[in-house]
Structure formats: C-alpha cells, structure tokens
Amino acid sequence: MKPKIHEYRKTNSSIVSKNLIQLTFIIVILSLFTSCVSTKSTLKNVDNNAPMPTLSKDNTFVLTEYSKDKKYGYDPDYPVNVFYLNTKSENLNAERYLNALAGPKGEPITYIKLESCCPFPTKRSEMGAGFLDVYEVRWKGQAEPIKLYLNIYERGYLLVPLGLSIKK
C-alpha cells in the first residue's frame, strides 16, 4: 500500500521539526559554554597601585619620567593607561596626557583619535570589556605621523613614550 502524499509530508516535516529543535538546543548549549569562558587580558603594563597623576595649572598631567620600553604606547599590549573616573570624563584623561606631550625637540603636537580597537576584559566597564583608543600624533617637520594606544579603563604609571618629550 502506497502512503498518501499528505501523510508523507506530515512525517517529513515532523522529522525536520525535531532536527531543528535539537540543533537549536545544541547551539544554545554551546553558546552558553563559550560565553562562560573567561578571556585573559593581554595588557602587560596595568598597575592598579600606580599613583593618580598630578595636574598642572594648564589642566594637563605632570609627566616626569620617560619610558625605556620602545613598545610603551606604540603597541596595543603596552598602551598608556590613563584611567578615568566616570563616563562623563572618559576622554578627559587621554586629553590631559596628550596635551602634556611634545615632539622629540619640544615641538608642539597635534592629535586626532583614529579609532577604538583591541577589546580586552576589564572590571571597570559595565560591559565587562574595554577598548583601546588609537591616536595619530603629528608635529612640524615629522616624516610620518605616529600612532599611540591609550587605555582609559586601567591605571598604570604615566610615562613619555620614546621619541616624544614633555611639553614645556
């Protein structure tokens, strides 16, 4: 006896339905397991014991030390950790830091924020993740602009990256 066409379609659709439910269940379980895996930060120079920076009369950070590490500020794993206190001031410390810098011979610099990149885990964000801000820095007579990576979420010692100086 030959099955009727509507019975065949009904049987076939119930198999597809069961498979779809099983596949959805597997995807949900896998996503739960992968979302619970903690991501380790790659940032190398975070120091929560670093002192809060001092402000100058011009409302810039007072910088006194130069980095000896050629990666400091130039590599996403070694960003300048400028920290901030709340979302209303998230760019304030980056500007205080950048406004304290000068070119290698004391030249005035200009800067522009290019992008945010390089997500990392942090407890200082409601999302549980932060992003580095990438700034392009220029001065007169420079061959090509440099890029500095700044981290507004974490603290660290504020140093002058190699190739730059302290604004006078």
Short mmCIF file of C-alpha atoms in Angstrom, two decimals:
data_model
loop_
_atom_site.label_atom_id
_atom_site.label_comp_id
_atom_site.label_asym_id
_atom_site.label_seq_id
_atom_site.Cartn_x
_atom_site.Cartn_y
_atom_site.Cartn_z
CA MET A 1 0.00 0.00 0.00
CA LYS A 2 1.37 3.37 -1.02
CA PRO A 3 1.37 6.20 1.59
CA LYS A 4 -0.72 9.18 0.78
CA ILE A 5 1.20 12.31 -0.17
CA HIS A 6 -0.11 14.41 2.71
CA GLU A 7 0.93 11.71 5.23
CA TYR A 8 4.45 11.65 3.77
CA ARG A 9 4.74 15.45 4.01
CA LYS A 10 3.46 15.39 7.58
CA THR A 11 6.01 12.73 8.61
CA ASN A 12 8.84 14.51 6.83
CA SER A 13 8.00 17.89 8.35
CA SER A 14 7.87 16.42 11.87
CA ILE A 15 11.37 14.94 11.36
CA VAL A 16 12.66 18.32 10.15
CA SER A 17 10.97 20.00 13.10
CA LYS A 18 12.58 17.63 15.61
CA ASN A 19 16.01 18.07 13.98
CA LEU A 20 15.63 21.84 14.03
CA ILE A 21 14.72 21.79 17.72
CA GLN A 22 17.72 19.57 18.51
CA LEU A 23 20.06 21.78 16.50
CA THR A 24 18.75 24.91 18.24
CA PHE A 25 19.24 23.26 21.63
CA ILE A 26 22.83 22.31 20.77
CA ILE A 27 23.60 25.86 19.59
CA VAL A 28 22.16 27.37 22.78
CA ILE A 29 24.18 24.99 24.98
CA LEU A 30 27.40 25.67 23.05
CA SER A 31 26.92 29.42 23.24
CA LEU A 32 26.36 29.22 27.00
CA PHE A 33 29.57 27.27 27.48
CA THR A 34 31.64 29.55 25.29
CA SER A 35 30.27 32.74 26.86
CA CYS A 36 31.25 31.49 30.31
CA VAL A 37 34.89 31.06 29.33
CA SER A 38 36.91 33.94 30.75
CA THR A 39 39.14 35.87 28.43
CA LYS A 40 42.55 36.79 29.75
CA SER A 41 43.80 40.30 29.17
CA THR A 42 46.91 40.72 27.03
CA LEU A 43 47.74 44.13 28.53
CA LYS A 44 51.21 43.99 30.08
CA ASN A 45 51.58 47.28 31.95
CA VAL A 46 48.43 47.67 34.06
CA ASP A 47 49.26 48.67 37.64
CA ASN A 48 46.37 49.45 39.98
CA ASN A 49 48.90 50.67 42.56
CA ALA A 50 50.19 53.43 40.28
CA PRO A 51 49.65 56.86 41.82
CA MET A 52 46.95 59.13 40.44
CA PRO A 53 48.68 61.67 38.21
CA THR A 54 49.15 65.26 39.30
CA LEU A 55 47.55 68.05 37.29
CA SER A 56 49.44 71.14 36.12
CA LYS A 57 47.99 74.66 36.16
CA ASP A 58 47.13 74.09 32.46
CA ASN A 59 44.98 71.05 33.42
CA THR A 60 47.42 68.57 31.84
CA PHE A 61 49.14 65.70 33.57
CA VAL A 62 52.53 66.41 35.08
CA LEU A 63 54.88 63.95 33.37
CA THR A 64 58.36 63.45 34.78
CA GLU A 65 59.62 60.09 33.51
CA TYR A 66 60.46 58.67 30.10
CA SER A 67 59.74 55.10 29.11
CA LYS A 68 62.71 52.87 28.38
CA ASP A 69 60.48 50.38 26.58
CA LYS A 70 60.12 51.01 22.84
CA LYS A 71 56.69 49.29 22.93
CA TYR A 72 55.20 51.66 25.55
CA GLY A 73 52.29 53.48 23.91
CA TYR A 74 53.12 52.12 20.44
CA ASP A 75 51.96 48.52 20.92
CA PRO A 76 48.37 47.50 21.84
CA ASP A 77 49.72 45.19 24.56
CA TYR A 78 51.62 48.12 26.14
CA PRO A 79 49.16 51.05 25.99
CA VAL A 80 49.36 54.23 28.03
CA ASN A 81 46.91 53.56 30.87
CA VAL A 82 45.35 56.95 31.60
CA PHE A 83 42.33 55.73 33.63
CA TYR A 84 39.10 57.68 34.16
CA LEU A 85 36.59 58.04 36.96
CA ASN A 86 33.25 58.00 35.14
CA THR A 87 31.75 58.04 31.67
CA LYS A 88 31.37 61.83 31.71
CA SER A 89 35.17 62.13 31.80
CA GLU A 90 36.17 59.19 29.62
CA ASN A 91 38.25 61.26 27.16
CA LEU A 92 39.40 63.83 29.69
CA ASN A 93 42.45 61.91 30.93
CA ALA A 94 43.52 60.98 27.40
CA GLU A 95 43.48 64.69 26.52
CA ARG A 96 45.31 65.61 29.75
CA TYR A 97 48.01 63.10 28.84
CA LEU A 98 48.35 64.04 25.17
CA ASN A 99 48.36 67.77 25.97
CA ALA A 100 51.38 67.17 28.23
CA LEU A 101 53.46 65.77 25.35
CA ALA A 102 55.64 67.45 22.74
CA GLY A 103 57.61 66.32 19.71
CA PRO A 104 61.17 64.98 20.13
CA LYS A 105 62.69 68.51 20.17
CA GLY A 106 59.87 70.12 22.09
CA GLU A 107 57.71 70.81 19.03
CA PRO A 108 54.00 71.37 19.66
CA ILE A 109 51.96 68.32 18.71
CA THR A 110 48.50 67.83 17.30
CA TYR A 111 46.49 64.67 17.71
CA ILE A 112 43.32 63.09 16.47
CA LYS A 113 41.51 59.99 17.64
CA LEU A 114 41.50 57.50 14.76
CA GLU A 115 39.57 54.57 16.18
CA SER A 116 38.87 52.29 19.10
CA CYS A 117 40.24 48.79 18.82
CA CYS A 118 41.62 45.79 20.56
CA PRO A 119 38.92 44.69 23.05
CA PHE A 120 40.06 43.36 26.42
CA PRO A 121 38.34 42.27 29.64
CA THR A 122 38.03 44.83 32.42
CA LYS A 123 36.04 45.16 35.63
CA ARG A 124 35.88 48.95 35.14
CA SER A 125 33.22 48.78 32.44
CA GLU A 126 29.56 47.83 32.69
CA MET A 127 30.02 45.60 29.65
CA GLY A 128 32.97 43.79 31.22
CA ALA A 129 35.16 44.80 28.28
CA GLY A 130 37.12 47.85 27.25
CA PHE A 131 38.68 49.16 24.06
CA LEU A 132 41.93 50.95 23.40
CA ASP A 133 41.79 54.35 21.73
CA VAL A 134 44.22 54.89 18.87
CA TYR A 135 45.50 58.43 18.38
CA GLU A 136 47.51 59.80 15.49
CA VAL A 137 50.13 62.28 16.72
CA ARG A 138 51.84 64.85 14.46
CA TRP A 139 54.33 67.70 14.76
CA LYS A 140 56.02 70.04 12.29
CA GLY A 141 58.95 68.51 10.43
CA GLN A 142 57.86 64.94 11.15
CA ALA A 143 58.41 62.35 8.40
CA GLU A 144 55.21 60.43 9.15
CA PRO A 145 52.68 60.52 11.99
CA ILE A 146 52.87 58.11 14.90
CA LYS A 147 50.07 56.11 16.47
CA LEU A 148 49.67 55.89 20.22
CA TYR A 149 47.43 53.39 22.03
CA LEU A 150 45.66 54.77 25.10
CA ASN A 151 43.64 52.80 27.63
CA ILE A 152 41.06 54.83 29.53
CA TYR A 153 39.91 51.92 31.71
CA GLU A 154 43.01 50.84 33.59
CA ARG A 155 45.69 52.53 35.68
CA GLY A 156 49.40 52.48 35.15
CA TYR A 157 52.46 54.68 35.52
CA LEU A 158 52.27 57.56 33.06
CA LEU A 159 55.48 57.84 31.09
CA VAL A 160 56.59 59.67 27.96
CA PRO A 161 56.88 57.26 25.02
CA LEU A 162 60.25 57.04 23.28
CA GLY A 163 60.57 59.63 20.52
CA LEU A 164 58.45 62.22 22.32
CA SER A 165 59.21 64.76 25.03
CA ILE A 166 57.49 66.68 27.82
CA LYS A 167 55.74 69.89 26.82
CA LYS A 168 57.41 72.91 28.42
#
